[in-house]
Every structure is written in C-alpha cells, then in structure tokens.
Coordinates of C-alpha atoms in Angstrom, one line a residue:
M58 CA -0.7 -18.1 9.7
E59 CA -0.7 -14.3 9.8
D60 CA 2.8 -14.5 11.2
L61 CA 3.9 -16.4 8.6
R62 CA 2.1 -14.3 6.0
T63 CA 4.0 -11.4 6.9
T64 CA 7.9 -13.1 5.7
G65 CA 6.3 -13.2 2.2
I66 CA 5.7 -16.8 2.5
V67 CA 1.6 -17.9 1.4
L68 CA 0.6 -21.8 1.7
R69 CA -1.8 -23.6 -0.2
H70 CA -3.0 -24.8 3.5
Y71 CA -1.6 -24.5 6.9
G72 CA -2.0 -27.5 8.6
V73 CA 0.9 -29.5 10.8
G74 CA 3.3 -31.5 8.4
N75 CA 5.5 -30.0 5.3
H76 CA 4.8 -27.3 3.2
K77 CA 6.9 -26.9 -0.2
T78 CA 6.5 -23.4 -2.0
K79 CA 8.4 -21.2 -3.3
C80 CA 10.7 -18.9 -1.6
P81 CA 10.0 -15.1 -2.1
E82 CA 13.1 -14.1 -1.4
C83 CA 14.8 -15.3 -4.6
K84 CA 12.4 -16.7 -6.6
N85 CA 12.1 -12.0 -8.2
K86 CA 15.8 -13.2 -8.5
R87 CA 16.2 -16.1 -10.7
K88 CA 14.2 -18.0 -13.2
P89 CA 14.1 -21.4 -12.5
K90 CA 14.1 -24.0 -14.8
N91 CA 11.0 -25.6 -13.8
K92 CA 7.9 -23.1 -13.3
N93 CA 6.5 -25.0 -10.7
D94 CA 10.0 -25.3 -9.0
K95 CA 9.4 -24.7 -4.9
P96 CA 12.6 -25.3 -3.1
L97 CA 11.0 -23.6 -0.2
S98 CA 10.6 -26.2 2.6
V99 CA 7.9 -24.8 5.2
T100 CA 7.3 -27.2 8.7
I101 CA 3.9 -26.5 10.7
E102 CA 4.7 -27.8 13.8
P103 CA 1.2 -28.8 16.1
D104 CA 2.4 -25.7 19.3
G105 CA 1.3 -23.7 16.2
G106 CA 4.2 -22.1 15.3
A107 CA 6.4 -23.0 12.4
V108 CA 9.9 -22.9 10.6
W109 CA 11.9 -23.0 6.9
N110 CA 14.6 -22.7 5.1
C111 CA 15.0 -22.3 0.9
H112 CA 17.1 -24.9 -0.4
N113 CA 17.9 -23.0 -3.2
C114 CA 19.5 -19.6 -1.6
G115 CA 19.7 -20.5 1.8
W116 CA 17.3 -18.4 3.8
G117 CA 15.3 -19.7 6.9
G118 CA 13.8 -18.4 10.1
G119 CA 10.5 -18.5 12.5
V120 CA 7.9 -17.5 13.7
A121 CA 4.5 -17.8 16.6
G122 CA 4.4 -21.1 18.2
E123 CA 6.7 -21.6 22.2
R124 CA 10.5 -21.0 20.2
F125 CA 8.6 -17.8 18.1
K126 CA 6.0 -16.0 21.2
Q127 CA 5.0 -12.6 20.6
D128 CA 3.3 -10.9 23.1
R129 CA 0.4 -9.5 20.9
P130 CA -2.9 -8.5 20.6
P131 CA -5.8 -11.2 19.6
P132 CA -6.7 -12.5 15.6
I133 CA -9.2 -10.2 14.8
E134 CA -12.6 -13.0 15.2
Y135 CA -14.8 -13.1 12.4
R136 CA -18.4 -15.5 12.7
R137 CA -19.4 -16.6 9.9
P138 CA -22.9 -17.2 8.6
K139 CA -25.0 -20.6 8.5
A140 CA -25.5 -22.0 4.7
V141 CA -29.4 -21.9 3.4
K142 CA -30.3 -25.1 2.8
K143 CA -32.0 -24.7 -1.3
T144 CA -34.5 -23.8 -2.7
P145 CA -35.8 -23.5 -6.2
T146 CA -35.4 -20.2 -7.5
P147 CA -39.0 -18.1 -7.0
D148 CA -40.0 -17.6 -10.4
K149 CA -40.1 -13.5 -9.7
M150 CA -36.3 -13.0 -9.3
L151 CA -36.0 -15.3 -12.1
A152 CA -37.6 -12.8 -13.7
W153 CA -36.1 -9.8 -12.7
F154 CA -32.9 -11.0 -13.1
E155 CA -34.0 -12.3 -16.5
K156 CA -34.8 -8.5 -17.6
R157 CA -31.0 -7.9 -16.3
K158 CA -29.7 -10.6 -18.8
I159 CA -28.5 -12.9 -16.1
S160 CA -29.3 -16.4 -16.7
K161 CA -30.9 -19.4 -13.7
A162 CA -27.4 -20.8 -14.8
T163 CA -25.7 -18.2 -13.8
I164 CA -27.9 -17.9 -10.3
E165 CA -27.4 -21.8 -9.6
T166 CA -23.5 -21.4 -10.0
F167 CA -23.0 -18.0 -7.4
G168 CA -25.6 -19.8 -5.2
I169 CA -27.4 -16.3 -5.2
Y170 CA -31.0 -17.3 -3.2
R171 CA -34.1 -15.3 -2.3
T172 CA -34.8 -14.3 1.5
T173 CA -36.0 -12.2 3.6
R174 CA -33.7 -9.6 6.3
G175 CA -36.0 -8.7 9.1
Q176 CA -40.2 -8.2 6.9
T177 CA -38.3 -7.1 3.6
P178 CA -37.7 -9.1 1.0
V179 CA -33.6 -9.3 -0.7
V180 CA -31.6 -11.7 -2.5
A181 CA -28.4 -13.1 -1.3
F182 CA -25.2 -12.7 -2.7
P183 CA -23.5 -15.8 -0.7
Y184 CA -19.0 -14.9 -0.6
F185 CA -16.7 -17.2 -0.7
K186 CA -12.5 -18.0 0.8
D187 CA -11.5 -21.0 -0.2
G188 CA -14.2 -23.3 -1.0
T189 CA -15.9 -21.6 2.4
L190 CA -18.6 -20.0 3.5
V191 CA -17.6 -16.2 4.5
N192 CA -20.0 -13.8 4.0
V193 CA -24.0 -13.2 2.4
K194 CA -24.5 -9.4 0.8
Y195 CA -28.3 -8.2 1.4
R196 CA -30.2 -6.7 -2.1
T197 CA -33.0 -4.6 -1.3
G198 CA -35.9 -4.3 -4.5
K199 CA -34.8 0.2 -4.3
K200 CA -31.2 -1.6 -4.1
Q201 CA -30.0 -1.2 -0.7
F202 CA -27.1 -3.6 1.2
T203 CA -26.1 -4.5 4.3
Q204 CA -24.7 -7.5 5.1
E205 CA -24.0 -9.8 8.0
P206 CA -22.6 -9.2 10.9
K207 CA -19.0 -9.8 11.4
A208 CA -17.9 -11.7 8.8
E209 CA -14.6 -11.7 6.7
R210 CA -14.5 -9.4 4.1
T211 CA -13.0 -10.9 0.1
L212 CA -13.9 -10.0 -2.6
F213 CA -16.1 -11.8 -4.3
N214 CA -16.0 -14.1 -6.9
I215 CA -12.2 -14.1 -5.5
D216 CA -12.2 -18.2 -6.0
A217 CA -12.4 -18.0 -9.4
V218 CA -9.7 -16.2 -9.6
K219 CA -7.8 -18.4 -7.6
K220 CA -8.7 -22.2 -9.9
A221 CA -7.7 -19.8 -13.7
W222 CA -4.0 -18.5 -11.9
E223 CA -4.0 -22.4 -11.3
F224 CA -3.9 -22.1 -15.3
V225 CA -1.7 -19.7 -16.4
D226 CA 0.6 -20.3 -19.3
G227 CA -2.0 -23.8 -20.2
P228 CA -2.6 -24.7 -22.7
D229 CA -6.1 -23.1 -22.3
G230 CA -5.0 -20.7 -20.0
D231 CA -4.1 -17.2 -19.9
P232 CA -0.5 -16.0 -20.5
A233 CA -1.2 -13.7 -17.8
K234 CA -2.0 -14.1 -14.5
T235 CA -5.1 -11.9 -14.9
I236 CA -8.0 -10.0 -12.3
I237 CA -10.7 -8.2 -14.0
F238 CA -12.3 -5.7 -10.8
V239 CA -15.4 -4.4 -11.5
E240 CA -18.0 -2.6 -9.2
G241 CA -20.7 -5.3 -8.2
E242 CA -22.6 -8.3 -7.6
M243 CA -23.9 -7.9 -10.8
D244 CA -20.9 -6.7 -12.8
V245 CA -19.8 -9.3 -12.1
L246 CA -23.0 -11.9 -12.9
A247 CA -22.2 -9.6 -16.4
M248 CA -18.6 -10.4 -17.2
Y249 CA -19.5 -14.7 -16.3
E250 CA -22.8 -14.5 -18.6
C251 CA -19.8 -13.0 -22.0
G252 CA -17.6 -16.0 -20.4
L253 CA -14.7 -13.7 -18.4
K254 CA -15.1 -15.8 -15.0
H255 CA -11.8 -14.1 -14.0
V256 CA -13.7 -11.5 -12.4
V257 CA -14.0 -9.6 -8.6
S258 CA -15.7 -7.0 -6.6
L259 CA -15.1 -5.4 -3.2
P260 CA -17.8 -6.0 -0.4
D261 CA -18.8 -2.7 -0.3
G262 CA -18.7 -1.1 -3.3
A263 CA -16.6 2.2 -4.7
P264 CA -15.8 4.9 -2.6
E265 CA -17.9 8.6 -2.9
K266 CA -14.0 10.7 -3.5
A267 CA -10.8 9.1 -4.2
A268 CA -9.5 8.9 -0.4
H269 CA -5.6 9.9 0.1
N270 CA -5.6 8.6 3.3
N271 CA -7.1 4.6 4.1
E272 CA -9.1 5.1 6.8
D273 CA -11.9 3.8 4.2
K274 CA -12.3 0.1 5.5
R275 CA -13.7 -1.3 2.3
F276 CA -10.2 -2.0 1.0
R277 CA -9.3 -4.7 3.5
A278 CA -11.5 -7.4 1.1
L279 CA -7.6 -6.7 -1.0
R280 CA -5.7 -8.2 2.7
A281 CA -7.9 -11.4 1.8
S282 CA -6.1 -13.4 0.0
E283 CA -2.1 -12.0 0.0
W284 CA -1.7 -14.6 -3.3
L285 CA -2.7 -11.5 -5.7
D286 CA -0.1 -9.3 -5.0
D287 CA 1.4 -11.6 -7.8
A288 CA -1.0 -10.6 -10.5
E289 CA 0.3 -8.9 -13.9
K290 CA -2.0 -7.7 -15.7
V291 CA -5.2 -5.8 -14.0
V292 CA -8.4 -4.7 -16.0
I293 CA -10.2 -1.8 -14.1
A294 CA -13.8 -2.3 -15.3
V295 CA -15.5 -0.2 -12.9
D296 CA -18.6 2.0 -13.2
T297 CA -17.7 5.8 -15.1
D298 CA -18.9 7.7 -12.8
G299 CA -17.3 9.3 -10.3
P300 CA -17.3 7.0 -6.9
G301 CA -15.6 4.4 -9.7
N302 CA -13.4 6.9 -10.8
A303 CA -12.1 6.8 -7.3
L304 CA -12.1 3.5 -6.9
A305 CA -9.9 3.3 -10.1
L306 CA -7.9 5.1 -8.8
E307 CA -7.7 3.8 -5.7
L308 CA -6.7 0.3 -7.5
A309 CA -4.1 1.8 -9.6
Q310 CA -2.5 3.1 -6.9
R311 CA -2.6 -0.1 -4.6
F312 CA -1.5 -2.8 -7.7
G313 CA 0.2 -0.1 -9.7
K314 CA -0.4 1.9 -13.3
D315 CA 2.0 0.0 -14.9
R316 CA 0.4 -3.6 -13.9
C317 CA -3.4 -1.6 -14.4
W318 CA -5.7 -1.3 -17.6
R319 CA -9.3 0.9 -17.7
V320 CA -12.1 -0.5 -19.8
Q321 CA -14.0 2.6 -21.2
W322 CA -17.9 1.3 -21.3
P323 CA -19.4 1.2 -25.1
D324 CA -22.1 4.5 -25.6
Q325 CA -23.2 2.6 -29.0
N326 CA -26.6 4.1 -30.7
D327 CA -27.1 7.3 -28.6
C328 CA -26.7 4.8 -25.9
P329 CA -24.2 5.2 -23.1
T330 CA -23.5 2.9 -20.7
K331 CA -21.1 2.7 -17.1
D332 CA -21.1 -0.4 -15.9
A333 CA -20.9 -4.1 -17.5
N334 CA -24.6 -5.1 -16.6
E335 CA -25.7 -2.2 -18.1
A336 CA -23.5 -2.9 -21.4
L337 CA -24.4 -6.4 -21.5
I338 CA -28.1 -5.2 -21.5
H339 CA -28.3 -2.2 -24.7
H340 CA -25.0 -3.8 -25.7
G341 CA -24.7 -7.2 -25.9
K342 CA -22.0 -9.9 -24.5
K343 CA -20.2 -9.5 -28.1
A344 CA -20.1 -5.5 -27.0
V345 CA -18.8 -6.3 -23.6
I346 CA -15.9 -9.3 -24.1
E347 CA -14.6 -6.3 -27.4
S348 CA -14.3 -3.5 -24.0
I349 CA -12.4 -6.3 -21.6
A350 CA -9.8 -6.3 -25.2
A351 CA -10.1 -2.8 -25.4
A352 CA -9.0 -1.0 -22.5
I353 CA -6.2 0.8 -22.0
P354 CA -2.8 1.1 -19.7
Y355 CA -3.0 3.3 -17.5
P356 CA 0.0 5.4 -19.5
I357 CA 3.8 4.4 -17.2
D358 CA 6.1 5.5 -20.2
G359 CA 6.3 6.1 -24.0
L360 CA 5.1 8.4 -26.7
Y361 CA 1.3 10.6 -25.7
Q362 CA -0.9 12.3 -27.1
I363 CA -3.0 15.7 -25.2
E364 CA -5.4 13.4 -25.2
D365 CA -4.3 10.8 -23.6
Y366 CA -3.5 13.5 -20.9
A367 CA -7.2 15.5 -21.3
S368 CA -9.1 15.0 -18.1
E369 CA -5.8 14.7 -16.1
V370 CA -5.5 18.6 -16.9
L371 CA -9.2 18.5 -16.6
E372 CA -9.2 17.6 -13.0
I373 CA -6.6 20.1 -12.1
F374 CA -9.0 22.5 -13.9
R375 CA -11.4 22.1 -12.2
G376 CA -9.2 21.5 -8.3
N377 CA -9.9 18.5 -8.1
V378 CA -6.6 17.0 -7.7
Q379 CA -4.3 15.5 -4.6
Q380 CA -3.5 18.9 -2.1
P381 CA -0.5 19.0 -0.6
L382 CA -1.1 17.8 3.3
S383 CA 0.1 19.4 6.5
T384 CA 3.5 18.2 7.8
G385 CA 1.7 18.7 11.3
F386 CA 3.6 21.5 12.3
P387 CA 2.9 25.5 11.8
I388 CA 5.7 27.6 11.3
L389 CA 7.4 24.1 9.4
D390 CA 4.4 23.9 6.9
S391 CA 5.4 27.4 5.0
I392 CA 8.3 26.1 4.1
Y393 CA 7.9 22.6 3.1
K394 CA 4.6 20.4 3.2
I395 CA 3.0 17.3 1.5
M396 CA 2.9 16.1 -2.3
P397 CA 1.5 12.6 -2.0
G398 CA 3.6 10.4 -5.1
T399 CA 7.4 12.4 -4.5
F400 CA 10.7 11.2 -2.9
H401 CA 12.3 13.6 -0.5
L402 CA 15.7 13.4 0.8
I403 CA 16.8 13.9 4.0
T404 CA 20.5 14.4 5.3
G405 CA 22.6 15.9 8.0
V406 CA 25.2 14.9 10.5
P407 CA 24.9 11.9 12.4
G408 CA 23.4 11.9 15.4
H409 CA 21.6 15.1 14.8
G410 CA 18.5 13.8 14.4
K411 CA 17.1 13.3 10.9
S412 CA 15.7 9.9 12.5
I413 CA 13.4 11.7 15.0
F414 CA 12.7 14.2 12.8
V415 CA 10.8 11.8 10.4
D416 CA 9.6 9.8 12.9
Q417 CA 7.8 12.5 14.2
I418 CA 6.3 13.5 10.7
A419 CA 5.0 10.0 9.8
V420 CA 3.1 9.8 13.1
N421 CA 2.0 13.2 12.9
L422 CA 0.6 11.6 9.5
A423 CA -0.8 8.8 10.7
R424 CA -2.6 11.1 13.4
N425 CA -4.5 13.7 10.6
E426 CA -4.9 12.4 7.6
N427 CA -4.7 8.2 8.5
W428 CA -1.9 7.5 6.2
R429 CA 0.3 4.1 6.2
F430 CA 3.5 3.4 6.1
A431 CA 6.4 1.1 5.2
V432 CA 10.1 1.9 7.1
F433 CA 13.7 -0.1 5.9
S434 CA 15.0 0.9 8.6
P435 CA 18.0 -1.7 9.6
E436 CA 21.1 0.2 11.6
H437 CA 17.4 0.0 14.7
S438 CA 16.4 -3.2 15.2
V439 CA 12.7 -2.7 14.6
A440 CA 11.5 -3.2 18.0
N441 CA 14.1 -0.1 19.3
H442 CA 12.3 1.8 16.1
I443 CA 8.8 0.2 17.4
R444 CA 10.0 1.8 21.0
R445 CA 10.9 5.0 19.4
L446 CA 7.1 5.1 17.9
T447 CA 5.4 4.5 21.1
E448 CA 6.4 7.8 23.1
K449 CA 5.3 9.9 20.7
I450 CA 1.7 8.0 20.7
V451 CA 2.5 8.4 24.8
K452 CA 3.8 11.2 25.3
K453 CA 5.8 9.7 28.1
P454 CA 9.1 8.7 27.9
F455 CA 9.6 5.0 27.3
D456 CA 12.9 4.3 30.1
V457 CA 13.0 5.0 33.2
G458 CA 14.9 8.6 33.7
P459 CA 14.1 12.3 35.2
T460 CA 10.3 11.9 33.9
V461 CA 7.2 9.3 34.5
R462 CA 8.1 6.9 32.6
M463 CA 4.9 4.8 30.1
T464 CA 3.3 2.6 31.7
E465 CA 3.4 -1.2 31.0
E466 CA -0.6 -1.2 29.9
E467 CA -0.1 2.1 27.9
L468 CA 3.3 0.3 25.8
R469 CA 0.6 -1.9 24.5
L470 CA -2.4 0.6 23.6
A471 CA 0.2 2.4 22.1
M472 CA 2.2 -0.9 20.0
Q473 CA -1.8 -1.3 18.8
E474 CA -2.6 2.2 17.6
L475 CA 1.0 1.3 16.0
S476 CA -0.3 -1.4 14.0
K477 CA -2.4 0.0 11.8
Y478 CA -0.3 2.5 10.4
F479 CA 2.8 1.3 10.5
F480 CA 4.2 -2.2 8.5
F481 CA 7.9 -3.0 9.2
L482 CA 10.6 -4.8 6.3
E483 CA 12.9 -6.3 7.0
S484 CA 16.0 -8.6 5.9
R485 CA 17.2 -11.2 8.0
E486 CA 20.4 -12.9 6.3
I487 CA 20.9 -10.7 3.1
V488 CA 21.6 -6.9 2.4
P489 CA 19.1 -5.4 0.8
T490 CA 19.2 -4.6 -2.6
I491 CA 16.6 -0.9 -2.9
D492 CA 14.5 -4.1 -5.5
W493 CA 14.2 -6.2 -3.0
I494 CA 12.5 -2.8 -0.8
L495 CA 10.5 -2.0 -4.2
M496 CA 8.9 -5.3 -4.2
K497 CA 8.1 -5.4 -0.9
A498 CA 6.5 -2.0 -0.7
R499 CA 4.7 -2.9 -3.4
A500 CA 2.6 -5.9 -1.6
A501 CA 2.7 -3.4 1.5
C502 CA 0.5 -1.1 -1.2
V503 CA -1.8 -4.0 -1.9
R504 CA -2.7 -5.6 1.1
H505 CA -2.2 -1.8 3.4
G506 CA -2.7 1.0 1.0
I507 CA 0.4 2.8 2.4
K508 CA 1.1 6.3 1.6
G509 CA 4.6 6.5 2.5
L510 CA 8.0 4.3 2.5
I511 CA 10.4 5.3 5.0
I512 CA 14.4 4.0 3.8
D513 CA 16.1 5.3 6.5
P514 CA 19.3 5.4 5.7
Y515 CA 20.8 5.1 2.4
N516 CA 24.2 3.3 3.1
E517 CA 22.3 0.3 4.0
I518 CA 20.6 -0.6 1.6
D519 CA 22.9 -3.4 -1.3
A520 CA 25.4 -0.6 -3.4
T521 CA 26.4 -3.9 -5.2
R522 CA 26.5 -2.4 -9.2
K523 CA 27.4 -4.1 -12.3
A524 CA 30.8 -4.5 -13.9
G525 CA 31.5 -1.1 -15.4
K526 CA 28.8 1.3 -13.3
R527 CA 30.0 4.0 -11.9
E528 CA 28.6 4.5 -8.7
D529 CA 26.9 7.7 -9.6
E530 CA 25.5 6.4 -12.3
H531 CA 24.0 3.7 -9.6
I532 CA 22.6 6.3 -7.6
R533 CA 20.8 7.9 -10.6
D534 CA 19.1 4.3 -11.6
L535 CA 18.5 4.0 -8.1
I536 CA 16.3 7.1 -7.6
S537 CA 14.5 6.8 -10.8
A538 CA 13.3 3.1 -9.6
C539 CA 12.0 4.7 -6.4
K540 CA 10.7 8.1 -8.4
Q541 CA 9.2 5.5 -11.0
F542 CA 8.0 3.5 -7.7
C543 CA 6.0 7.3 -6.5
R544 CA 4.2 7.8 -9.6
R545 CA 3.0 4.8 -10.0
H546 CA 1.0 3.8 -6.5
N547 CA 0.8 8.2 -5.5
V548 CA 2.7 7.0 -2.6
T549 CA 6.0 9.3 -1.0
I550 CA 9.3 8.4 0.0
W551 CA 11.5 9.7 3.0
M552 CA 15.7 8.9 1.9
V553 CA 18.0 9.3 4.9
A554 CA 21.5 9.3 3.8
H555 CA 24.4 10.6 5.1
P556 CA 26.9 13.3 4.3
A557 CA 30.3 12.7 3.0
K558 CA 33.3 13.5 6.0
L559 CA 32.9 17.1 6.5
R560 CA 35.7 19.5 7.7
R561 CA 35.1 21.2 11.1
S562 CA 35.2 25.0 11.3
D563 CA 38.0 27.1 12.5
D564 CA 35.9 26.9 16.5
G565 CA 35.5 22.9 15.9
T566 CA 31.6 22.8 15.2
L567 CA 30.5 21.2 11.6
P568 CA 28.4 23.2 8.8
K569 CA 25.3 22.1 7.8
P570 CA 25.4 19.7 4.9
T571 CA 23.9 20.5 1.9
L572 CA 22.5 18.1 -0.5
Y573 CA 25.5 18.2 -2.6
D574 CA 27.6 16.5 0.3
V575 CA 25.5 13.6 0.5
S576 CA 27.8 10.7 -0.3
G577 CA 28.1 9.5 -4.0
G578 CA 27.6 12.8 -6.1
A579 CA 25.4 15.6 -7.3
H580 CA 22.2 13.5 -8.4
W581 CA 20.6 13.5 -5.1
N582 CA 20.8 17.2 -5.4
N583 CA 19.6 16.9 -9.1
M584 CA 17.2 13.8 -9.5
A585 CA 15.2 14.9 -4.9
D586 CA 11.6 16.5 -5.6
V587 CA 12.2 17.9 -1.9
G588 CA 15.9 18.1 -0.9
L589 CA 15.6 18.8 3.9
T590 CA 18.7 19.0 6.3
V591 CA 18.5 18.5 9.8
H592 CA 20.9 20.3 12.0
R593 CA 21.8 20.7 15.4
D594 CA 23.0 23.7 17.4
F595 CA 24.6 21.6 20.0
E596 CA 24.5 25.4 22.1
S597 CA 21.1 26.1 21.7
G598 CA 19.9 23.3 21.8
Q599 CA 17.9 23.6 18.8
T600 CA 17.3 21.7 16.1
V601 CA 17.3 23.2 13.0
V602 CA 15.7 21.7 9.2
L603 CA 16.8 23.8 6.2
T604 CA 14.5 23.5 3.6
R605 CA 17.0 23.1 0.9
K606 CA 15.1 22.3 -2.8
V607 CA 11.7 22.0 -3.2
R608 CA 11.1 21.0 -7.1
E609 CA 7.4 23.1 -7.7
Q610 CA 7.8 26.1 -4.8
G611 CA 4.6 27.7 -4.1
L612 CA 3.0 24.5 -3.8
Y613 CA 4.7 22.0 -1.7
G614 CA 7.1 24.5 0.4
S615 CA 10.2 27.0 -0.3
I616 CA 13.7 27.7 0.5
G617 CA 13.4 28.3 4.6
D618 CA 14.2 26.9 8.0
C619 CA 12.4 26.6 10.8
A620 CA 13.8 25.3 14.5
F621 CA 12.9 22.8 16.8
R622 CA 13.0 22.0 20.2
F623 CA 12.9 18.2 22.0
N624 CA 10.8 17.8 25.1
V625 CA 11.8 15.5 27.0
A626 CA 9.1 14.5 28.8
T627 CA 6.9 14.0 25.8
R628 CA 9.6 13.1 23.7
E629 CA 8.1 15.3 20.8
L630 CA 9.4 17.7 18.2
E631 CA 8.4 20.7 19.4
E632 CA 8.8 24.6 16.8
T633 CA 10.5 27.7 18.0
E634 CA 12.3 30.1 17.1
I635 CA 14.9 29.8 15.6
E636 CA 18.7 31.3 18.1
H637 CA 22.3 31.7 17.1
R638 CA 20.7 32.2 13.1
Q639 CA 22.6 31.4 10.8
P640 CA 21.5 32.9 7.1
P641 CA 19.8 29.6 4.7
D642 CA 23.2 28.4 2.6
F643 CA 21.0 29.4 -0.8
S644 CA 24.4 28.6 -3.6
M645 CA 23.3 24.7 -3.6
S646 CA 19.9 25.4 -3.8
E647 CA 17.2 25.0 -7.4

C-alpha cells in the first residue's frame, strides 16, 4: 500500500482484485466530461503486489509483490487501542463540557468518555481513521495530555472531512474541498456545535515556535491521509498566540499560501478570544460561523495595503524572521548561505562537479538542519543517485577501489538514514513539465514537509512551449513558476542548468561560465536569487565555486569564490585554499 501511494495512486481500499480510480499522471492535464471519470485500472494481486494501466494516457507500472519486490525497511507496526464499552456519561463530565458550550449529543457523536490513567481521572478523545480506532488522547483536569503508546498519528475528526468531500459540488455540498484546521479537540467540538463538520486538529498541538526544519514529529499526522493533497481550500483557524501563529505558518508552507485562509477570532465587548472554543463560550455560535466566513486569504497576488504587511514588518523589526542557514562549509558561508524560499541557479561545464556540490549541500542541510528534499534528477537513475548519497553518509566508496569500501550493512543503514530526508520524483513514461514537477513537490510539502527541491538538470524538463512563445519567454515563465512555489511553501529550489557551448581559450582550457552563458537567455541571471558557477581545474585538482549573483548581498552572501578538493576516501568535498587563483569575473554579476 505504501509503495503504491508513493506513485500518487490512492484507492478507497486495498483488497485483492480490480479497482478503478483517477490517474495521477493525467488528472490535472485534462478536463473530463464526467467528474467521476476514473480511467486508471489497478489490480491488487494476492502476493501483495499491484499493477496498473491508464486507459486515457496509457501510463502503466507496478510495485511490490514478487515481480516488483524491493529491499526496504519493514513498515512501522502501530498498536491499535482496544475499544471501550460504552457507559453512561457522568453528570460531572457533562457539566464540565456544558461550561464550555459542548452538548451531550456532540460528546456522544465523538465517542468521548471518562476513564483513568493510573489513579488519575481523565477525559478520553478517540481518534478514528477510515472508521477504525487508531489512537486515544487523554486529558487531565490540569490540562495535561497523554496518548496511547505506539499509536498511529492521524488528525482528529479526519473521517468527517473525507465524508464531506464525497459530496463536493453536490446539491448539498461545499463548492470546494475545504478543510478547517484548529488547535485542539475542544476546538473541533466547538466548531461541530456550530454546524461546521469538516474540521480537524493535530494530535500533538502546536509547536512553541516556527520550525524551520522537519524534526517536529507532530506533523506526521498529515501523512496518514494522502488524499489531503487534493485540498482546494485550507482554513487555518488555530489559536492567535505564539504557538498558534507558528502552527499557522507551518500549515501555510505545507499546503501553499495560495489555497490557505486565516481566521481572526472575535474580540467584541472588550472580550478578546484566541480560539474556537473561547469564541463559542463568550460570543456564541453566530460569531464562530461569521469568523470562519470572514477568513482572510493569504496574500499572493494583487493590490494590498500597508496594514496587510504590518505584522510581517513588526516581526522583522523584532528579529523574529528566518535567518540564512549554514552550508556546512565555514569558508563558503562567508560568500553563500541558504535563505529558505529562494531560487538558486547552479551552472558549470558538464562533468565539473555541479551535482556533487548540490548533493553535498543537501546532505549537510539534512544532517545539520533536519531538512527534507524532493529530488528530480533523471540524468542518472534514482538508484545511482542514492548510491552517491550513501557515500556521503558512510564516508566510504560504494564501489571497489583503492580505499576501503562500505559494507552491505553500512549501505543498508545509510539508506535507512537517507529515507528520512530524501524523496525522489520520477516520471517513467513521459518527459515531465515543470508543472508536473511542482505538483509532485507540493504533495511532498504536505506529506513530508520538504524544505528543498533539487532539479538536476533543467534540460531534462519538457521544453515544449505554446505556439508563438519564444524560448526566453518560456524560460521566464518557468523560473517565475518556480519562484512562486518557493514563496508559497518557503522551499528553496536548486536548479542545475548547463551552459551553451563555450569556446576554448588558446591553451585549450574552458573558461568559467557566467549565468549569461546558460542556454536560453538572460532571464537566468536576471531572475535567480542566487547564481553559482562550479568549475573544476583539472591541473590543480580543485573545484572552485564562484558566487556570480546574490540578490540580497550581505544577508545571505556576496560575490566571491571558494575552492574544494574531492576526498576520494570519504567521498566528500573539503574546503581548501585556492591554487592558481584567477580573479572572478564580476562583469556579469548584479
């Protein structure tokens, strides 16, 4: 099931036999005559494998089973809690909920009950997924929380959202696939009291501050239901305090600000409220419903006033903004750091080490900042790319050679480690467009919280352009789409692009390319936030990285160069002093 889902195929159930569903390869490329059209045929085989074929676009393949067996770590085994026999709800518990404007009918609908943990009385909130009890969260009178050990993390009330989406565009349904995020179970109940049922909360609450890495495990619940990727409208109705704002930022980055709305809770009659339950208690159902209806879309494009940016400007003034991150190389940091949400162009003569350099930066960010990456790198097979990455984890060669090779056990452990941080985008049937790549990357944002996207190289993207559009216009629009994705999801993109054919100098050497040498025009230099050249001097054995452009010089870099040597034994780049140094060409720099 997990292998099948990585392809983008999601079924209502995974029983042996034939299934029909929408095709992830062509569902966004055409407008079907019938919205219920399901051209993809999927067969689940008795040995646990799956094969499929699309009757519209012809996409086919298979995973798992004997024919597609993969060597991978065993799946996580979750412990399912036992269902508790229903008993009458104690009057004291009913009174406690009544003070918070939660009715007995709502308590019974959600299956909430009273029990004890050890000697401590608690209120139990059952978590269901596809009708099955998968977790229970317990709350004491002092607002302390525990959950079932080794339970699967899912969103509270997720089944209600799935049910609501089945009626989208129906006579009594919503016009869009909408989901509302609140901060806790009590807020979900409060919204339900107001007739709002497609509401969920994360099982582990909000982070204390915005996490610029992915170590926070509370967001694993978003992976439990892959169909959430199809959300068309995400209403963020979390608390308006520090942790709530951090949670709102994380959700907006994962789903993309273009489909997110933010709720401001009422403060009438000198009674400010910070969440749905407080709003219900102090201002009533009408105020809650009106607050959701008045949610403000995150600014993306258009005309705005100063007040739309007031909170952001204040955060900058207070120093509460994302700071550039280290590359993992102290010398390189003096001219180049990683600013989240920016677009980086990497160029250089083929074979001069561009991919090795980008891989090294990605591994450093994974190690030091817990960043996760989506990688589109079709120039080499995914297996070979993983092979290169394992060398940087183990710090030994993959292949037999003059130095000690990694063992099979070290290889397996390295792959397990890499599986936490790297997710690969691969189209096996067609040359993908940039829209296809960004669509898959958006799904990776929601499910895995990626912070980086590597596209290596540009010339493996479908270059087909509309009739009448020039190549430079096509490149302009491609870069613009990438930069919009960066801003919406706070994701950094590294785009590797080869230069046009360079003329050798009189001594037979190739010059260091500039950004203007990249095939296709000047937009690469004009639109990139950062532009780097990777150039190898075969005489000295050095690889020199030159910063050709840094949009915000002084904030996350400056014009300069840094030299590296490739350590054959450890398979890593190591900083060194530049030999045969030539002054960098600043004439093409911003």
